[in-house]
Amino acid sequence: MAAAECEVIDLDTYRRGPELVRVAAAVAAALFAVGAGHVTAPVRGSARAALARQVEIYLLHVGFGLDPATLGRLVGRDRSTVIHACAAIEDRRDQAAFDAALGIVEATLRRWAERFAGVRS
């Protein structure tokens, strides 16, 4: 890969990864009315918990640019699971209401991270 094609890694984002995961899990749990423990559980759980987990992963990947391998380690999932979660949520964004709600949550999470966690997105 040529130097011009390399992605610049924001080390603050990686250092703050565990904190971002906790906040994203709490937000996703609240959105789908499941306990945060269900979002972070090592098992799939209910369909609602699985969707909340996919939203958590999507927000972390898209909102903060965490790569699938790193994100997988942070959330205790395989990199292929992270990729699947992001694709599943991207497909759901075709629904206008879901897209609008997720857009608001994503923007709010980014603002929180910039203001309170010192993370640039």
CSV table of N, CA, C and O in Angstrom, one decimal:
chain,number,residue,atom,x,y,z
A,1,MET,N,0.8,-1.2,0.0
A,1,MET,CA,0.0,0.0,0.0
A,1,MET,C,0.9,1.2,0.0
A,1,MET,O,1.8,1.3,0.8
A,2,ALA,N,0.6,2.2,-0.9
A,2,ALA,CA,1.4,3.4,-0.9
A,2,ALA,C,1.1,4.3,0.3
A,2,ALA,O,0.0,4.2,0.8
A,3,ALA,N,2.1,5.1,0.6
A,3,ALA,CA,1.9,6.0,1.8
A,3,ALA,C,0.7,6.8,1.7
A,3,ALA,O,0.0,7.1,2.6
A,4,ALA,N,0.3,7.3,0.5
A,4,ALA,CA,-0.9,8.1,0.3
A,4,ALA,C,-2.2,7.4,0.6
A,4,ALA,O,-3.2,8.0,0.9
A,5,GLU,N,-2.1,6.1,0.5
A,5,GLU,CA,-3.3,5.3,0.7
A,5,GLU,C,-3.5,4.8,2.2
A,5,GLU,O,-4.5,4.3,2.5
A,6,CYS,N,-2.5,5.1,3.0
A,6,CYS,CA,-2.6,4.6,4.4
A,6,CYS,C,-3.6,5.5,5.2
A,6,CYS,O,-3.6,6.7,5.0
A,7,GLU,N,-4.3,4.8,6.0
A,7,GLU,CA,-5.2,5.5,6.9
A,7,GLU,C,-4.5,6.0,8.1
A,7,GLU,O,-3.7,5.4,8.7
A,8,VAL,N,-4.8,7.3,8.5
A,8,VAL,CA,-4.2,7.8,9.7
A,8,VAL,C,-5.0,7.3,10.9
A,8,VAL,O,-6.2,7.4,10.9
A,9,ILE,N,-4.3,6.7,11.9
A,9,ILE,CA,-5.0,6.1,13.0
A,9,ILE,C,-5.0,7.2,14.2
A,9,ILE,O,-4.0,7.7,14.5
A,10,ASP,N,-6.2,7.4,14.7
A,10,ASP,CA,-6.3,8.3,15.8
A,10,ASP,C,-6.1,7.5,17.1
A,10,ASP,O,-7.0,6.7,17.5
A,11,LEU,N,-4.9,7.6,17.7
A,11,LEU,CA,-4.6,6.8,18.8
A,11,LEU,C,-5.5,7.0,20.0
A,11,LEU,O,-5.7,6.1,20.8
A,12,ASP,N,-6.0,8.3,20.2
A,12,ASP,CA,-6.9,8.5,21.3
A,12,ASP,C,-8.2,7.7,21.2
A,12,ASP,O,-8.7,7.2,22.2
A,13,THR,N,-8.6,7.5,20.0
A,13,THR,CA,-9.8,6.6,19.8
A,13,THR,C,-9.5,5.2,20.3
A,13,THR,O,-10.3,4.6,21.0
A,14,TYR,N,-8.4,4.7,19.9
A,14,TYR,CA,-8.0,3.3,20.3
A,14,TYR,C,-7.8,3.2,21.8
A,14,TYR,O,-8.2,2.3,22.5
A,15,ARG,N,-7.2,4.2,22.4
A,15,ARG,CA,-7.0,4.3,23.9
A,15,ARG,C,-8.3,4.3,24.6
A,15,ARG,O,-8.4,3.8,25.7
A,16,ARG,N,-9.2,5.1,24.1
A,16,ARG,CA,-10.5,5.2,24.7
A,16,ARG,C,-11.5,4.2,24.3
A,16,ARG,O,-12.7,4.2,24.7
A,17,GLY,N,-11.1,3.2,23.5
A,17,GLY,CA,-12.0,2.1,23.0
A,17,GLY,C,-12.8,1.5,24.1
A,17,GLY,O,-14.1,1.4,23.9
A,18,PRO,N,-12.3,1.0,25.2
A,18,PRO,CA,-13.2,0.4,26.2
A,18,PRO,C,-14.2,1.4,26.8
A,18,PRO,O,-15.4,1.0,27.0
A,19,GLU,N,-13.9,2.6,26.9
A,19,GLU,CA,-14.8,3.6,27.4
A,19,GLU,C,-15.9,3.8,26.3
A,19,GLU,O,-17.1,3.9,26.7
A,20,LEU,N,-15.5,3.9,25.1
A,20,LEU,CA,-16.5,4.1,24.0
A,20,LEU,C,-17.4,2.9,23.9
A,20,LEU,O,-18.7,3.0,23.7
A,21,VAL,N,-16.9,1.7,24.1
A,21,VAL,CA,-17.7,0.5,24.1
A,21,VAL,C,-18.8,0.5,25.2
A,21,VAL,O,-19.9,0.2,25.0
A,22,ARG,N,-18.4,0.9,26.4
A,22,ARG,CA,-19.3,1.0,27.5
A,22,ARG,C,-20.5,1.9,27.2
A,22,ARG,O,-21.6,1.6,27.5
A,23,VAL,N,-20.1,3.1,26.7
A,23,VAL,CA,-21.2,4.1,26.4
A,23,VAL,C,-22.1,3.6,25.3
A,23,VAL,O,-23.3,3.7,25.3
A,24,ALA,N,-21.5,3.1,24.2
A,24,ALA,CA,-22.3,2.6,23.1
A,24,ALA,C,-23.2,1.5,23.5
A,24,ALA,O,-24.3,1.4,23.0
A,25,ALA,N,-22.7,0.6,24.3
A,25,ALA,CA,-23.5,-0.5,24.8
A,25,ALA,C,-24.7,0.0,25.6
A,25,ALA,O,-25.8,-0.5,25.5
A,26,ALA,N,-24.4,1.0,26.5
A,26,ALA,CA,-25.5,1.5,27.3
A,26,ALA,C,-26.5,2.2,26.4
A,26,ALA,O,-27.8,2.1,26.6
A,27,VAL,N,-26.1,3.0,25.4
A,27,VAL,CA,-27.0,3.7,24.5
A,27,VAL,C,-27.8,2.7,23.7
A,27,VAL,O,-29.1,2.8,23.6
A,28,ALA,N,-27.2,1.6,23.2
A,28,ALA,CA,-27.9,0.6,22.4
A,28,ALA,C,-28.9,-0.1,23.3
A,28,ALA,O,-30.0,-0.4,22.8
A,29,ALA,N,-28.5,-0.4,24.5
A,29,ALA,CA,-29.4,-1.1,25.4
A,29,ALA,C,-30.6,-0.3,25.7
A,29,ALA,O,-31.8,-0.8,25.7
A,30,ALA,N,-30.4,1.0,25.9
A,30,ALA,CA,-31.6,1.9,26.2
A,30,ALA,C,-32.5,2.0,25.0
A,30,ALA,O,-33.7,2.0,25.1
A,31,LEU,N,-31.9,2.1,23.8
A,31,LEU,CA,-32.7,2.3,22.6
A,31,LEU,C,-33.6,1.1,22.4
A,31,LEU,O,-34.7,1.3,21.9
A,32,PHE,N,-33.2,-0.1,22.7
A,32,PHE,CA,-33.9,-1.3,22.5
A,32,PHE,C,-34.5,-1.9,23.7
A,32,PHE,O,-35.0,-3.0,23.7
A,33,ALA,N,-34.5,-1.2,24.8
A,33,ALA,CA,-35.1,-1.6,26.1
A,33,ALA,C,-34.6,-3.0,26.5
A,33,ALA,O,-35.4,-3.9,26.8
A,34,VAL,N,-33.3,-3.2,26.5
A,34,VAL,CA,-32.7,-4.4,27.0
A,34,VAL,C,-31.6,-4.0,28.0
A,34,VAL,O,-31.1,-2.9,27.9
A,35,GLY,N,-31.3,-4.8,28.9
A,35,GLY,CA,-30.2,-4.5,29.9
A,35,GLY,C,-28.9,-4.5,29.2
A,35,GLY,O,-28.6,-5.2,28.2
A,36,ALA,N,-28.0,-3.6,29.6
A,36,ALA,CA,-26.7,-3.5,29.0
A,36,ALA,C,-26.0,-4.8,29.1
A,36,ALA,O,-25.2,-5.1,28.2
A,37,GLY,N,-26.2,-5.6,30.1
A,37,GLY,CA,-25.6,-6.9,30.2
A,37,GLY,C,-26.0,-7.9,29.1
A,37,GLY,O,-25.2,-8.7,28.7
A,38,HIS,N,-27.2,-7.6,28.5
A,38,HIS,CA,-27.7,-8.4,27.4
A,38,HIS,C,-26.9,-8.1,26.1
A,38,HIS,O,-26.7,-8.9,25.2
A,39,VAL,N,-26.5,-6.8,26.0
A,39,VAL,CA,-25.8,-6.3,24.8
A,39,VAL,C,-24.4,-6.9,24.9
A,39,VAL,O,-23.8,-7.3,23.8
A,40,THR,N,-23.8,-6.9,26.0
A,40,THR,CA,-22.4,-7.3,26.2
A,40,THR,C,-22.2,-8.8,26.5
A,40,THR,O,-21.1,-9.3,26.6
A,41,ALA,N,-23.3,-9.5,26.6
A,41,ALA,CA,-23.3,-11.0,26.9
A,41,ALA,C,-22.5,-11.7,25.8
A,41,ALA,O,-22.6,-11.4,24.6
A,42,PRO,N,-21.8,-12.8,26.2
A,42,PRO,CA,-21.1,-13.6,25.2
A,42,PRO,C,-22.0,-14.5,24.3
A,42,PRO,O,-21.5,-15.0,23.3
A,43,VAL,N,-23.3,-14.5,24.6
A,43,VAL,CA,-24.2,-15.3,23.8
A,43,VAL,C,-25.1,-14.4,23.0
A,43,VAL,O,-25.2,-13.2,23.4
A,44,ARG,N,-25.8,-14.9,22.0
A,44,ARG,CA,-26.6,-14.1,21.1
A,44,ARG,C,-27.7,-13.5,21.9
A,44,ARG,O,-28.0,-12.3,21.8
A,45,GLY,N,-28.5,-14.2,22.7
A,45,GLY,CA,-29.6,-13.7,23.4
A,45,GLY,C,-30.8,-13.5,22.5
A,45,GLY,O,-30.9,-14.1,21.4
A,46,SER,N,-31.7,-12.7,23.0
A,46,SER,CA,-33.0,-12.4,22.2
A,46,SER,C,-32.7,-11.7,20.9
A,46,SER,O,-31.6,-11.1,20.8
A,47,ALA,N,-33.7,-11.7,20.1
A,47,ALA,CA,-33.5,-10.9,18.8
A,47,ALA,C,-33.3,-9.4,19.1
A,47,ALA,O,-32.5,-8.7,18.4
A,48,ARG,N,-34.0,-8.9,20.1
A,48,ARG,CA,-33.8,-7.5,20.5
A,48,ARG,C,-32.4,-7.2,21.0
A,48,ARG,O,-31.8,-6.2,20.7
A,49,ALA,N,-31.9,-8.1,21.8
A,49,ALA,CA,-30.5,-7.9,22.3
A,49,ALA,C,-29.5,-8.0,21.2
A,49,ALA,O,-28.5,-7.3,21.2
A,50,ALA,N,-29.7,-8.9,20.3
A,50,ALA,CA,-28.8,-9.1,19.1
A,50,ALA,C,-28.8,-7.8,18.3
A,50,ALA,O,-27.8,-7.4,17.8
A,51,LEU,N,-30.0,-7.3,18.1
A,51,LEU,CA,-30.1,-6.0,17.3
A,51,LEU,C,-29.4,-4.9,18.0
A,51,LEU,O,-28.7,-4.1,17.4
A,52,ALA,N,-29.6,-4.8,19.3
A,52,ALA,CA,-28.9,-3.7,20.1
A,52,ALA,C,-27.4,-3.9,20.0
A,52,ALA,O,-26.7,-2.9,19.8
A,53,ARG,N,-26.9,-5.1,20.0
A,53,ARG,CA,-25.5,-5.4,19.9
A,53,ARG,C,-25.0,-5.0,18.5
A,53,ARG,O,-23.9,-4.4,18.4
A,54,GLN,N,-25.8,-5.3,17.5
A,54,GLN,CA,-25.4,-4.9,16.1
A,54,GLN,C,-25.3,-3.4,16.0
A,54,GLN,O,-24.4,-2.8,15.4
A,55,VAL,N,-26.3,-2.7,16.6
A,55,VAL,CA,-26.3,-1.2,16.6
A,55,VAL,C,-25.0,-0.7,17.4
A,55,VAL,O,-24.4,0.2,16.9
A,56,GLU,N,-24.7,-1.3,18.5
A,56,GLU,CA,-23.5,-0.9,19.3
A,56,GLU,C,-22.3,-1.0,18.4
A,56,GLU,O,-21.5,-0.1,18.3
A,57,ILE,N,-22.1,-2.1,17.8
A,57,ILE,CA,-21.0,-2.4,16.9
A,57,ILE,C,-20.9,-1.4,15.7
A,57,ILE,O,-19.9,-0.8,15.4
A,58,TYR,N,-22.1,-1.2,15.1
A,58,TYR,CA,-22.2,-0.2,14.0
A,58,TYR,C,-21.7,1.2,14.4
A,58,TYR,O,-21.0,1.8,13.7
A,59,LEU,N,-22.3,1.6,15.5
A,59,LEU,CA,-22.0,3.0,16.0
A,59,LEU,C,-20.5,3.1,16.3
A,59,LEU,O,-19.9,4.1,16.0
A,60,LEU,N,-19.9,2.1,16.9
A,60,LEU,CA,-18.4,2.1,17.1
A,60,LEU,C,-17.6,2.1,15.9
A,60,LEU,O,-16.6,2.8,15.8
A,61,HIS,N,-18.0,1.3,14.9
A,61,HIS,CA,-17.3,1.2,13.7
A,61,HIS,C,-17.4,2.5,12.8
A,61,HIS,O,-16.4,3.1,12.4
A,62,VAL,N,-18.6,2.9,12.6
A,62,VAL,CA,-18.9,4.0,11.7
A,62,VAL,C,-18.6,5.4,12.4
A,62,VAL,O,-18.0,6.3,11.8
A,63,GLY,N,-19.0,5.5,13.6
A,63,GLY,CA,-18.8,6.7,14.4
A,63,GLY,C,-17.4,7.0,14.7
A,63,GLY,O,-17.0,8.2,14.8
A,64,PHE,N,-16.6,6.0,15.0
A,64,PHE,CA,-15.3,6.2,15.5
A,64,PHE,C,-14.2,5.6,14.7
A,64,PHE,O,-13.0,5.7,15.0
A,65,GLY,N,-14.6,4.9,13.6
A,65,GLY,CA,-13.6,4.3,12.7
A,65,GLY,C,-12.8,3.2,13.3
A,65,GLY,O,-11.7,2.9,12.8
A,66,LEU,N,-13.3,2.5,14.3
A,66,LEU,CA,-12.6,1.4,14.8
A,66,LEU,C,-12.6,0.2,13.8
A,66,LEU,O,-13.7,-0.1,13.3
A,67,ASP,N,-11.5,-0.3,13.5
A,67,ASP,CA,-11.5,-1.4,12.5
A,67,ASP,C,-12.1,-2.7,13.0
A,67,ASP,O,-12.1,-2.8,14.2
A,68,PRO,N,-12.6,-3.5,12.1
A,68,PRO,CA,-13.3,-4.7,12.6
A,68,PRO,C,-12.5,-5.6,13.6
A,68,PRO,O,-13.1,-6.2,14.5
A,69,ALA,N,-11.2,-5.8,13.3
A,69,ALA,CA,-10.4,-6.7,14.2
A,69,ALA,C,-10.3,-6.1,15.6
A,69,ALA,O,-10.5,-6.8,16.6
A,70,THR,N,-10.0,-4.8,15.7
A,70,THR,CA,-9.8,-4.1,17.0
A,70,THR,C,-11.2,-4.1,17.7
A,70,THR,O,-11.3,-4.4,18.9
A,71,LEU,N,-12.2,-3.7,16.9
A,71,LEU,CA,-13.5,-3.6,17.5
A,71,LEU,C,-14.0,-5.0,18.0
A,71,LEU,O,-14.6,-5.1,19.1
A,72,GLY,N,-13.7,-6.0,17.2
A,72,GLY,CA,-14.0,-7.4,17.7
A,72,GLY,C,-13.4,-7.8,19.0
A,72,GLY,O,-14.0,-8.3,19.9
A,73,ARG,N,-12.1,-7.4,19.2
A,73,ARG,CA,-11.5,-7.7,20.4
A,73,ARG,C,-12.1,-6.9,21.6
A,73,ARG,O,-12.3,-7.4,22.7
A,74,LEU,N,-12.5,-5.6,21.3
A,74,LEU,CA,-13.1,-4.8,22.3
A,74,LEU,C,-14.4,-5.3,22.8
A,74,LEU,O,-14.8,-5.2,24.0
A,75,VAL,N,-15.2,-5.8,21.9
A,75,VAL,CA,-16.6,-6.3,22.2
A,75,VAL,C,-16.7,-7.8,22.4
A,75,VAL,O,-17.8,-8.3,22.6
A,76,GLY,N,-15.6,-8.5,22.3
A,76,GLY,CA,-15.6,-9.9,22.5
A,76,GLY,C,-16.2,-10.7,21.4
A,76,GLY,O,-16.8,-11.8,21.7
A,77,ARG,N,-16.1,-10.3,20.2
A,77,ARG,CA,-16.6,-10.9,19.0
A,77,ARG,C,-15.6,-11.1,18.0
A,77,ARG,O,-14.6,-10.4,17.9
A,78,ASP,N,-15.8,-12.0,17.1
A,78,ASP,CA,-14.9,-12.2,15.9
A,78,ASP,C,-15.1,-11.1,15.0
A,78,ASP,O,-16.1,-10.5,14.9
A,79,ARG,N,-14.0,-10.8,14.2
A,79,ARG,CA,-14.0,-9.7,13.2
A,79,ARG,C,-15.1,-10.0,12.2
A,79,ARG,O,-15.7,-9.0,11.7
A,80,SER,N,-15.4,-11.2,11.8
A,80,SER,CA,-16.4,-11.5,10.8
A,80,SER,C,-17.8,-11.2,11.4
A,80,SER,O,-18.7,-10.7,10.7
A,81,THR,N,-18.0,-11.3,12.7
A,81,THR,CA,-19.2,-10.9,13.3
A,81,THR,C,-19.4,-9.4,13.3
A,81,THR,O,-20.5,-8.9,13.1
A,82,VAL,N,-18.3,-8.7,13.5
A,82,VAL,CA,-18.4,-7.2,13.4
A,82,VAL,C,-18.8,-6.8,12.0
A,82,VAL,O,-19.6,-5.9,11.8
A,83,ILE,N,-18.2,-7.4,11.0
A,83,ILE,CA,-18.5,-7.1,9.6
A,83,ILE,C,-20.0,-7.4,9.3
A,83,ILE,O,-20.7,-6.6,8.7
A,84,HIS,N,-20.4,-8.5,9.8
A,84,HIS,CA,-21.8,-8.9,9.6
A,84,HIS,C,-22.8,-7.9,10.3
A,84,HIS,O,-23.8,-7.5,9.7
A,85,ALA,N,-22.5,-7.5,11.5
A,85,ALA,CA,-23.3,-6.6,12.2
A,85,ALA,C,-23.4,-5.3,11.5
A,85,ALA,O,-24.5,-4.7,11.3
A,86,CYS,N,-22.3,-4.8,11.0
A,86,CYS,CA,-22.3,-3.5,10.3
A,86,CYS,C,-23.1,-3.6,9.0
A,86,CYS,O,-23.9,-2.7,8.7
A,87,ALA,N,-23.0,-4.7,8.3
A,87,ALA,CA,-23.8,-4.9,7.0
A,87,ALA,C,-25.3,-5.0,7.4
A,87,ALA,O,-26.1,-4.4,6.6
A,88,ALA,N,-25.6,-5.7,8.4
A,88,ALA,CA,-27.0,-5.8,8.8
A,88,ALA,C,-27.6,-4.5,9.2
A,88,ALA,O,-28.8,-4.2,8.7
A,89,ILE,N,-26.9,-3.7,9.9
A,89,ILE,CA,-27.4,-2.3,10.2
A,89,ILE,C,-27.5,-1.4,9.0
A,89,ILE,O,-28.4,-0.7,8.8
A,90,GLU,N,-26.5,-1.5,8.2
A,90,GLU,CA,-26.5,-0.7,6.9
A,90,GLU,C,-27.7,-1.0,6.1
A,90,GLU,O,-28.4,-0.2,5.6
A,91,ASP,N,-28.1,-2.3,6.0
A,91,ASP,CA,-29.3,-2.7,5.3
A,91,ASP,C,-30.6,-2.1,6.0
A,91,ASP,O,-31.5,-1.7,5.3
A,92,ARG,N,-30.6,-2.1,7.3
A,92,ARG,CA,-31.8,-1.5,8.0
A,92,ARG,C,-31.9,0.0,7.8
A,92,ARG,O,-33.0,0.5,8.0
A,93,ARG,N,-30.8,0.6,7.5
A,93,ARG,CA,-30.8,2.1,7.3
A,93,ARG,C,-31.6,2.5,6.0
A,93,ARG,O,-31.9,3.6,5.8
A,94,ASP,N,-32.0,1.5,5.2
A,94,ASP,CA,-32.9,1.8,4.1
A,94,ASP,C,-34.3,2.2,4.6
A,94,ASP,O,-35.1,2.8,3.9
A,95,GLN,N,-34.6,1.8,5.9
A,95,GLN,CA,-35.9,2.2,6.5
A,95,GLN,C,-35.7,3.6,7.0
A,95,GLN,O,-34.9,3.9,7.9
A,96,ALA,N,-36.6,4.5,6.5
A,96,ALA,CA,-36.4,6.0,6.8
A,96,ALA,C,-36.4,6.3,8.3
A,96,ALA,O,-35.5,7.0,8.8
A,97,ALA,N,-37.3,5.7,9.1
A,97,ALA,CA,-37.4,6.0,10.5
A,97,ALA,C,-36.2,5.4,11.3
A,97,ALA,O,-35.6,6.1,12.1
A,98,PHE,N,-35.7,4.2,10.9
A,98,PHE,CA,-34.6,3.7,11.5
A,98,PHE,C,-33.3,4.5,11.2
A,98,PHE,O,-32.5,4.8,12.1
A,99,ASP,N,-33.2,4.9,10.0
A,99,ASP,CA,-32.1,5.7,9.5
A,99,ASP,C,-32.0,7.0,10.3
A,99,ASP,O,-31.0,7.5,10.7
A,100,ALA,N,-33.2,7.7,10.4
A,100,ALA,CA,-33.2,9.0,11.1
A,100,ALA,C,-32.8,8.8,12.6
A,100,ALA,O,-32.0,9.6,13.1
A,101,ALA,N,-33.4,7.8,13.2
A,101,ALA,CA,-33.1,7.6,14.6
A,101,ALA,C,-31.6,7.3,14.8
A,101,ALA,O,-31.0,7.8,15.7
A,102,LEU,N,-31.1,6.4,14.0
A,102,LEU,CA,-29.7,6.0,14.1
A,102,LEU,C,-28.8,7.2,13.8
A,102,LEU,O,-27.7,7.4,14.5
A,103,GLY,N,-29.1,8.0,12.9
A,103,GLY,CA,-28.4,9.2,12.6
A,103,GLY,C,-28.3,10.2,13.7
A,103,GLY,O,-27.2,10.7,14.0
A,104,ILE,N,-29.4,10.4,14.4
A,104,ILE,CA,-29.4,11.2,15.6
A,104,ILE,C,-28.5,10.6,16.7
A,104,ILE,O,-27.7,11.3,17.3
A,105,VAL,N,-28.6,9.3,17.0
A,105,VAL,CA,-27.8,8.7,18.0
A,105,VAL,C,-26.3,8.7,17.6
A,105,VAL,O,-25.5,9.1,18.5
A,106,GLU,N,-26.0,8.5,16.4
A,106,GLU,CA,-24.6,8.5,16.0
A,106,GLU,C,-24.0,9.9,16.2
A,106,GLU,O,-22.9,10.1,16.7
A,107,ALA,N,-24.7,11.0,15.8
A,107,ALA,CA,-24.2,12.3,15.9
A,107,ALA,C,-24.1,12.7,17.4
A,107,ALA,O,-23.1,13.3,17.8
A,108,THR,N,-25.0,12.3,18.2
A,108,THR,CA,-25.0,12.6,19.6
A,108,THR,C,-23.8,11.9,20.3
A,108,THR,O,-23.1,12.5,21.1
A,109,LEU,N,-23.6,10.6,19.9
A,109,LEU,CA,-22.5,9.8,20.5
A,109,LEU,C,-21.1,10.5,20.1
A,109,LEU,O,-20.2,10.6,20.9
A,110,ARG,N,-21.0,10.9,18.9
A,110,ARG,CA,-19.8,11.6,18.4
A,110,ARG,C,-19.6,12.9,19.2
A,110,ARG,O,-18.4,13.2,19.6
A,111,ARG,N,-20.6,13.7,19.4
A,111,ARG,CA,-20.5,14.9,20.2
A,111,ARG,C,-20.1,14.6,21.6
A,111,ARG,O,-19.2,15.3,22.2
A,112,TRP,N,-20.7,13.6,22.2
A,112,TRP,CA,-20.3,13.2,23.6
A,112,TRP,C,-18.8,12.9,23.6
A,112,TRP,O,-18.1,13.3,24.5
A,113,ALA,N,-18.4,12.0,22.7
A,113,ALA,CA,-17.0,11.6,22.7
A,113,ALA,C,-16.0,12.7,22.5
A,113,ALA,O,-15.0,12.8,23.2
A,114,GLU,N,-16.4,13.7,21.7
A,114,GLU,CA,-15.5,14.8,21.4
A,114,GLU,C,-15.4,15.7,22.7
A,114,GLU,O,-14.4,16.2,23.1
A,115,ARG,N,-16.6,15.9,23.3
A,115,ARG,CA,-16.6,16.8,24.5
A,115,ARG,C,-16.1,16.2,25.8
A,115,ARG,O,-15.4,16.8,26.5
A,116,PHE,N,-16.6,14.9,26.0
A,116,PHE,CA,-16.3,14.4,27.3
A,116,PHE,C,-15.2,13.3,27.3
A,116,PHE,O,-14.6,13.0,28.4
A,117,ALA,N,-15.0,12.7,26.2
A,117,ALA,CA,-14.0,11.6,26.2
A,117,ALA,C,-12.7,12.0,25.5
A,117,ALA,O,-11.7,11.3,25.4
A,118,GLY,N,-12.7,13.2,24.9
A,118,GLY,CA,-11.5,13.7,24.2
A,118,GLY,C,-11.2,12.9,23.0
A,118,GLY,O,-10.0,12.9,22.5
A,119,VAL,N,-12.2,12.4,22.3
A,119,VAL,CA,-12.0,11.6,21.1
A,119,VAL,C,-12.4,12.4,19.9
A,119,VAL,O,-13.6,12.9,19.9
A,120,ARG,N,-11.6,12.5,18.9
A,120,ARG,CA,-12.0,13.1,17.6
A,120,ARG,C,-12.5,12.0,16.7
A,120,ARG,O,-12.0,10.9,16.6
A,121,SER,N,-13.6,12.3,16.0
A,121,SER,CA,-14.1,11.4,15.1
A,121,SER,C,-14.0,11.8,13.7
A,121,SER,O,-13.5,12.9,13.4
